[in-house]
Amino acid sequence: MVPDRDMIKTKEQIDGIRESGKINTAVLNYVEENIREGISTEEIDRMVYEKTTELGGIPAPLHYDGYPKSVCTSINSQVCHGIPAEDSVLKSGDIVNVDVSTIYNGYFSDSSRMFCIGEVEEATAKLVCVAKECMEKGIEQVKPWSFLGDVGEAVHNHALRNGYSVVREIGGHGVGIEFHEDPFVSYVTKRGTDTLMVPGMVFTIEPMINMGTDEIYIDDENGWTAFTDDGKPSAQWEVTVAVTEDGYEILAY
Ligand code: MF3
Ligand code: CO
């Protein structure tokens, strides 16, 4: 598949997304310095709101499609879109994804990291580590005239080699002028298939890697949070990348 014209950004637009991404990365660095056992995910939400606005940005999740908070915080068997809450307190052994998205000067960026709280079981810590490697294997495949399927297959293979599964229903997305744009970036696709990558495309790589089944369900009370069907942990890392003339540039980490 050949990308539509609106999937290809101008240099000026990429410059704007890069500036937005700098704030996004700085906010995640701030979370990384302050996250610890005993704080609530509501406190992470406050940190993200305060740091983002201090740097001149707007948290993109806030009021997006009715989403109530500034960040997603997904703990253990929560796959993604965990909603911060005062009574959700981080305890030793938890793994948590903090997913930050920023609007700056009209441009969107999106990235997330995992954090291990206190003493995490070895098997769970390995999941976090392999999920990061999966993202990195995907990034390595980003170059013009290759296919998004090359990214998907590299991610999927690394997960399978480690005995894990990959979430199918939720994936990456174009980003920059809006929060979620085309293309959908799947991590279960095959080499040489899906959208052709061309210079100027900007999208996220954000595979969700599950320790057990790839099946998920959405919390029917809040309508947002995805959980693993079997209650086993899930881990996710996310970057915003641009396709350049000879490879890629990470715009938000
Ligand atoms: N940041 C998420 C992503 O990676 C999207 C969250 S939508 C929200 O695509 F409304 F839940 F914030
Ligand atoms: Co995203």
mmCIF file of C-alpha atoms and ligand atoms in Angstrom:
data_model
loop_
_atom_site.group_PDB
_atom_site.id
_atom_site.type_symbol
_atom_site.label_atom_id
_atom_site.label_comp_id
_atom_site.label_asym_id
_atom_site.label_seq_id
_atom_site.Cartn_x
_atom_site.Cartn_y
_atom_site.Cartn_z
ATOM 1 C CA MET A 1 0.000 0.000 0.000
ATOM 2 C CA VAL A 2 1.186 3.467 -0.919
ATOM 3 C CA PRO A 3 0.626 6.116 1.805
ATOM 4 C CA ASP A 4 -1.883 8.926 1.244
ATOM 5 C CA ARG A 5 -0.451 12.395 0.764
ATOM 6 C CA ASP A 6 -1.643 13.485 4.231
ATOM 7 C CA MET A 7 0.497 10.793 5.882
ATOM 8 C CA ILE A 8 3.583 12.660 4.663
ATOM 9 C CA LYS A 9 4.632 15.678 6.705
ATOM 10 C CA THR A 10 6.547 18.746 5.531
ATOM 11 C CA LYS A 11 9.868 19.705 7.105
ATOM 12 C CA GLU A 12 8.107 22.518 8.971
ATOM 13 C CA GLN A 13 5.553 20.103 10.406
ATOM 14 C CA ILE A 14 8.274 17.663 11.488
ATOM 15 C CA ASP A 15 10.119 20.558 13.159
ATOM 16 C CA GLY A 16 6.902 21.276 15.082
ATOM 17 C CA ILE A 17 6.398 17.660 16.101
ATOM 18 C CA ARG A 18 10.039 17.501 17.222
ATOM 19 C CA GLU A 19 9.505 20.489 19.553
ATOM 20 C CA SER A 20 6.370 18.844 20.948
ATOM 21 C CA GLY A 21 8.332 15.604 21.387
ATOM 22 C CA LYS A 22 11.027 17.392 23.392
ATOM 23 C CA ILE A 23 8.390 18.400 25.935
ATOM 24 C CA ASN A 24 6.907 14.893 25.943
ATOM 25 C CA THR A 25 10.334 13.375 26.617
ATOM 26 C CA ALA A 26 11.078 15.939 29.336
ATOM 27 C CA VAL A 27 7.763 15.137 31.055
ATOM 28 C CA LEU A 28 8.572 11.413 31.044
ATOM 29 C CA ASN A 29 12.056 12.163 32.399
ATOM 30 C CA TYR A 30 10.387 14.101 35.213
ATOM 31 C CA VAL A 31 8.058 11.167 35.944
ATOM 32 C CA GLU A 32 11.054 8.819 35.914
ATOM 33 C CA GLU A 33 12.826 10.957 38.538
ATOM 34 C CA ASN A 34 9.806 11.060 40.843
ATOM 35 C CA ILE A 35 7.892 7.793 40.484
ATOM 36 C CA ARG A 36 8.188 5.496 43.497
ATOM 37 C CA GLU A 37 6.440 2.975 45.701
ATOM 38 C CA GLY A 38 3.546 4.475 47.675
ATOM 39 C CA ILE A 39 2.462 7.232 45.298
ATOM 40 C CA SER A 40 -0.912 7.112 43.616
ATOM 41 C CA THR A 41 -1.426 7.226 39.865
ATOM 42 C CA GLU A 42 -3.379 10.433 40.544
ATOM 43 C CA GLU A 43 -0.077 11.954 41.707
ATOM 44 C CA ILE A 44 1.515 10.894 38.404
ATOM 45 C CA ASP A 45 -1.375 12.620 36.637
ATOM 46 C CA ARG A 46 -0.662 15.819 38.587
ATOM 47 C CA MET A 47 3.065 15.615 37.768
ATOM 48 C CA VAL A 48 2.278 15.236 34.062
ATOM 49 C CA TYR A 49 -0.231 18.088 34.031
ATOM 50 C CA GLU A 50 2.072 20.426 35.929
ATOM 51 C CA LYS A 51 5.265 19.658 34.009
ATOM 52 C CA THR A 52 3.566 19.760 30.601
ATOM 53 C CA THR A 53 1.888 23.117 31.214
ATOM 54 C CA GLU A 54 5.040 24.547 32.844
ATOM 55 C CA LEU A 55 6.861 23.772 29.568
ATOM 56 C CA GLY A 56 4.119 25.446 27.527
ATOM 57 C CA GLY A 57 2.344 22.296 26.344
ATOM 58 C CA ILE A 58 -1.130 20.815 26.746
ATOM 59 C CA PRO A 59 -1.621 17.181 27.832
ATOM 60 C CA ALA A 60 -3.259 15.633 24.748
ATOM 61 C CA PRO A 61 -5.290 12.954 26.608
ATOM 62 C CA LEU A 62 -7.204 15.504 28.737
ATOM 63 C CA HIS A 63 -10.810 15.618 27.425
ATOM 64 C CA TYR A 64 -9.776 13.630 24.322
ATOM 65 C CA ASP A 65 -12.940 11.730 23.389
ATOM 66 C CA GLY A 66 -14.112 12.291 26.960
ATOM 67 C CA TYR A 67 -10.941 10.890 28.572
ATOM 68 C CA PRO A 68 -10.852 12.420 32.061
ATOM 69 C CA LYS A 69 -7.111 12.695 32.868
ATOM 70 C CA SER A 70 -3.796 14.017 31.501
ATOM 71 C CA VAL A 71 -1.982 10.670 31.207
ATOM 72 C CA CYS A 72 -2.601 6.913 31.018
ATOM 73 C CA THR A 73 -1.147 4.774 33.820
ATOM 74 C CA SER A 74 -1.490 1.032 33.229
ATOM 75 C CA ILE A 75 -0.480 -1.337 36.013
ATOM 76 C CA ASN A 76 0.311 -5.093 35.705
ATOM 77 C CA SER A 77 -2.577 -6.771 33.804
ATOM 78 C CA GLN A 78 -3.792 -3.421 32.475
ATOM 79 C CA VAL A 79 -2.715 -3.413 28.840
ATOM 80 C CA CYS A 80 -3.215 0.306 28.194
ATOM 81 C CA HIS A 81 -5.441 3.334 28.911
ATOM 82 C CA GLY A 82 -5.383 2.865 32.678
ATOM 83 C CA ILE A 83 -7.015 5.940 34.235
ATOM 84 C CA PRO A 84 -5.163 7.608 37.134
ATOM 85 C CA ALA A 85 -6.994 7.503 40.460
ATOM 86 C CA GLU A 86 -6.287 8.539 44.059
ATOM 87 C CA ASP A 87 -6.949 4.990 45.319
ATOM 88 C CA SER A 88 -4.614 3.375 42.812
ATOM 89 C CA VAL A 89 -1.363 3.293 44.806
ATOM 90 C CA LEU A 90 1.890 1.852 43.426
ATOM 91 C CA LYS A 91 3.219 -1.028 45.515
ATOM 92 C CA SER A 92 6.399 -3.074 45.447
ATOM 93 C CA GLY A 93 6.264 -5.662 42.663
ATOM 94 C CA ASP A 94 4.108 -3.569 40.327
ATOM 95 C CA ILE A 95 5.037 -2.741 36.770
ATOM 96 C CA VAL A 96 3.437 0.406 35.382
ATOM 97 C CA ASN A 97 3.292 2.022 31.962
ATOM 98 C CA VAL A 98 3.114 5.815 31.919
ATOM 99 C CA ASP A 99 1.863 7.024 28.532
ATOM 100 C CA VAL A 100 2.388 10.743 27.917
ATOM 101 C CA SER A 101 1.116 12.739 24.928
ATOM 102 C CA THR A 102 1.642 16.441 24.318
ATOM 103 C CA ILE A 103 0.184 19.193 22.158
ATOM 104 C CA TYR A 104 2.624 22.043 21.619
ATOM 105 C CA ASN A 105 2.015 24.858 19.179
ATOM 106 C CA GLY A 106 -0.667 22.658 17.590
ATOM 107 C CA TYR A 107 1.628 19.630 17.114
ATOM 108 C CA PHE A 108 1.129 16.233 18.777
ATOM 109 C CA SER A 109 3.696 13.783 20.156
ATOM 110 C CA ASP A 110 3.271 10.522 22.041
ATOM 111 C CA SER A 111 5.578 8.190 23.992
ATOM 112 C CA SER A 112 5.512 5.870 26.975
ATOM 113 C CA ARG A 113 7.837 3.985 29.301
ATOM 114 C CA MET A 114 7.564 1.173 31.826
ATOM 115 C CA PHE A 115 8.649 1.505 35.440
ATOM 116 C CA CYS A 116 9.376 -1.304 37.898
ATOM 117 C CA ILE A 117 8.277 -0.467 41.441
ATOM 118 C CA GLY A 118 10.334 -1.849 44.372
ATOM 119 C CA GLU A 119 11.123 -5.565 44.075
ATOM 120 C CA VAL A 120 9.649 -6.975 40.862
ATOM 121 C CA GLU A 121 9.585 -10.729 40.198
ATOM 122 C CA GLU A 122 12.263 -11.818 37.762
ATOM 123 C CA ALA A 123 9.779 -13.141 35.183
ATOM 124 C CA THR A 124 7.870 -9.861 35.229
ATOM 125 C CA ALA A 125 11.022 -7.762 34.974
ATOM 126 C CA LYS A 126 12.009 -9.843 31.942
ATOM 127 C CA LEU A 127 8.674 -9.045 30.273
ATOM 128 C CA VAL A 128 9.385 -5.320 30.735
ATOM 129 C CA CYS A 129 12.854 -5.742 29.268
ATOM 130 C CA VAL A 130 11.732 -7.818 26.275
ATOM 131 C CA ALA A 131 8.878 -5.374 25.545
ATOM 132 C CA LYS A 132 11.487 -2.607 25.264
ATOM 133 C CA GLU A 133 13.594 -4.774 22.961
ATOM 134 C CA CYS A 134 10.493 -5.408 20.826
ATOM 135 C CA MET A 135 10.043 -1.652 20.364
ATOM 136 C CA GLU A 136 13.743 -1.305 19.506
ATOM 137 C CA LYS A 137 13.560 -4.158 16.952
ATOM 138 C CA GLY A 138 10.647 -2.343 15.365
ATOM 139 C CA ILE A 139 12.497 0.995 15.271
ATOM 140 C CA GLU A 140 15.473 -0.658 13.532
ATOM 141 C CA GLN A 141 13.185 -1.570 10.631
ATOM 142 C CA VAL A 142 12.125 2.020 9.965
ATOM 143 C CA LYS A 143 13.620 3.208 6.681
ATOM 144 C CA PRO A 144 12.180 4.536 3.435
ATOM 145 C CA TRP A 145 10.946 2.050 0.839
ATOM 146 C CA SER A 146 10.540 -0.699 3.421
ATOM 147 C CA PHE A 147 7.090 -1.695 4.700
ATOM 148 C CA LEU A 148 5.268 -1.255 7.986
ATOM 149 C CA GLY A 149 4.910 -5.041 7.901
ATOM 150 C CA ASP A 150 8.675 -5.262 8.382
ATOM 151 C CA VAL A 151 8.242 -3.379 11.666
ATOM 152 C CA GLY A 152 5.354 -5.608 12.723
ATOM 153 C CA GLU A 153 7.128 -8.847 11.933
ATOM 154 C CA ALA A 154 10.323 -7.828 13.765
ATOM 155 C CA VAL A 155 8.311 -6.940 16.883
ATOM 156 C CA HIS A 156 6.185 -10.077 16.718
ATOM 157 C CA ASN A 157 9.112 -12.445 16.165
ATOM 158 C CA HIS A 158 11.018 -11.097 19.152
ATOM 159 C CA ALA A 159 7.969 -11.486 21.390
ATOM 160 C CA LEU A 160 7.267 -15.034 20.173
ATOM 161 C CA ARG A 161 10.927 -16.056 20.611
ATOM 162 C CA ASN A 162 10.563 -15.125 24.269
ATOM 163 C CA GLY A 163 7.281 -16.986 24.714
ATOM 164 C CA TYR A 164 5.081 -13.897 24.811
ATOM 165 C CA SER A 165 2.089 -12.753 22.757
ATOM 166 C CA VAL A 166 1.309 -9.452 21.044
ATOM 167 C CA VAL A 167 -1.960 -7.514 21.312
ATOM 168 C CA ARG A 168 -3.690 -7.319 17.924
ATOM 169 C CA GLU A 169 -6.613 -4.934 18.360
ATOM 170 C CA ILE A 170 -4.679 -1.891 19.581
ATOM 171 C CA GLY A 171 -1.530 -0.561 17.958
ATOM 172 C CA GLY A 172 0.450 2.433 16.833
ATOM 173 C CA HIS A 173 -0.774 5.287 14.689
ATOM 174 C CA GLY A 174 0.236 8.247 12.639
ATOM 175 C CA VAL A 175 0.658 11.313 14.852
ATOM 176 C CA GLY A 176 1.561 14.984 14.543
ATOM 177 C CA ILE A 177 -1.241 17.131 13.149
ATOM 178 C CA GLU A 178 -3.787 15.125 15.118
ATOM 179 C CA PHE A 179 -3.443 12.724 18.061
ATOM 180 C CA HIS A 180 -4.377 9.624 16.067
ATOM 181 C CA GLU A 181 -3.914 9.588 12.310
ATOM 182 C CA ASP A 182 -3.436 6.929 9.678
ATOM 183 C CA PRO A 183 -1.708 4.558 9.331
ATOM 184 C CA PHE A 184 -2.641 1.969 11.956
ATOM 185 C CA VAL A 185 0.630 0.337 13.008
ATOM 186 C CA SER A 186 0.111 -3.344 13.746
ATOM 187 C CA TYR A 187 2.689 -5.600 15.400
ATOM 188 C CA VAL A 188 1.401 -8.864 13.981
ATOM 189 C CA THR A 189 1.941 -8.074 10.281
ATOM 190 C CA LYS A 190 4.303 -9.751 7.814
ATOM 191 C CA ARG A 191 7.474 -8.503 6.126
ATOM 192 C CA GLY A 192 6.853 -6.895 2.728
ATOM 193 C CA THR A 193 3.179 -6.176 3.459
ATOM 194 C CA ASP A 194 1.132 -3.208 4.689
ATOM 195 C CA THR A 195 1.988 0.463 4.053
ATOM 196 C CA LEU A 196 5.167 1.517 2.284
ATOM 197 C CA MET A 197 7.315 3.774 4.485
ATOM 198 C CA VAL A 198 8.360 7.014 2.788
ATOM 199 C CA PRO A 199 10.334 10.028 4.068
ATOM 200 C CA GLY A 200 8.129 12.403 6.056
ATOM 201 C CA MET A 201 5.840 9.810 7.623
ATOM 202 C CA VAL A 202 5.522 10.143 11.394
ATOM 203 C CA PHE A 203 4.012 7.392 13.530
ATOM 204 C CA THR A 204 4.289 5.655 16.880
ATOM 205 C CA ILE A 205 5.791 2.270 17.638
ATOM 206 C CA GLU A 206 4.046 1.024 20.767
ATOM 207 C CA PRO A 207 3.631 -2.748 20.938
ATOM 208 C CA MET A 208 1.765 -4.239 23.881
ATOM 209 C CA ILE A 209 3.473 -7.502 24.896
ATOM 210 C CA ASN A 210 1.591 -10.005 27.067
ATOM 211 C CA MET A 211 3.070 -12.710 29.263
ATOM 212 C CA GLY A 212 0.124 -15.017 28.546
ATOM 213 C CA THR A 213 -2.767 -14.805 26.123
ATOM 214 C CA ASP A 214 -3.052 -12.032 23.528
ATOM 215 C CA GLU A 215 -6.780 -11.758 24.317
ATOM 216 C CA ILE A 216 -7.897 -8.537 25.982
ATOM 217 C CA TYR A 217 -11.109 -6.921 27.147
ATOM 218 C CA ILE A 218 -12.135 -3.336 27.823
ATOM 219 C CA ASP A 219 -13.380 -2.358 31.277
ATOM 220 C CA ASP A 220 -17.095 -1.794 30.779
ATOM 221 C CA GLU A 221 -17.361 0.631 33.665
ATOM 222 C CA ASN A 222 -14.939 3.267 32.388
ATOM 223 C CA GLY A 223 -15.007 2.245 28.711
ATOM 224 C CA TRP A 224 -11.264 2.865 28.355
ATOM 225 C CA THR A 225 -8.947 0.521 30.202
ATOM 226 C CA ALA A 226 -7.817 -2.652 28.417
ATOM 227 C CA PHE A 227 -6.934 -5.703 30.537
ATOM 228 C CA THR A 228 -5.430 -9.084 29.657
ATOM 229 C CA ASP A 229 -8.091 -11.803 29.620
ATOM 230 C CA ASP A 230 -6.007 -14.128 31.784
ATOM 231 C CA GLY A 231 -4.951 -11.484 34.318
ATOM 232 C CA LYS A 232 -1.268 -11.967 33.496
ATOM 233 C CA PRO A 233 0.954 -8.902 33.106
ATOM 234 C CA SER A 234 1.360 -6.821 29.957
ATOM 235 C CA ALA A 235 4.131 -4.358 29.107
ATOM 236 C CA GLN A 236 4.407 -1.550 26.565
ATOM 237 C CA TRP A 237 6.965 1.023 25.453
ATOM 238 C CA GLU A 238 6.275 3.738 22.903
ATOM 239 C CA VAL A 239 8.180 6.188 20.739
ATOM 240 C CA THR A 240 7.189 8.677 18.040
ATOM 241 C CA VAL A 241 9.417 8.219 14.970
ATOM 242 C CA ALA A 242 9.800 10.009 11.644
ATOM 243 C CA VAL A 243 10.912 8.263 8.464
ATOM 244 C CA THR A 244 13.929 10.195 7.111
ATOM 245 C CA GLU A 245 15.761 10.013 3.752
ATOM 246 C CA ASP A 246 18.020 7.259 5.040
ATOM 247 C CA GLY A 247 16.361 5.763 8.115
ATOM 248 C CA TYR A 248 14.521 7.198 11.086
ATOM 249 C CA GLU A 249 14.568 9.937 13.688
ATOM 250 C CA ILE A 250 13.065 9.457 17.143
ATOM 251 C CA LEU A 251 10.922 12.542 17.855
ATOM 252 C CA ALA A 252 9.593 11.538 21.287
ATOM 253 C CA TYR A 253 11.002 8.935 23.646
HETATM 254 N N1 MF3 B 1 -1.396 7.717 24.380
HETATM 255 C C1 MF3 B 1 -2.247 6.686 23.846
HETATM 256 C C2 MF3 B 1 -1.610 6.149 22.596
HETATM 257 O O1 MF3 B 1 -0.511 5.767 22.662
HETATM 258 C C3 MF3 B 1 -3.609 7.179 23.562
HETATM 259 C C4 MF3 B 1 -4.359 7.488 24.735
HETATM 260 S S1 MF3 B 1 -5.898 8.079 24.312
HETATM 261 C C5 MF3 B 1 -6.399 8.611 25.823
HETATM 262 O O2 MF3 B 1 -2.152 6.107 21.543
HETATM 263 F F1 MF3 B 1 -7.445 9.312 25.637
HETATM 264 F F2 MF3 B 1 -6.606 7.541 26.551
HETATM 265 F F3 MF3 B 1 -5.443 9.307 26.342
HETATM 266 CO CO CO B 2 0.175 6.236 20.861
#
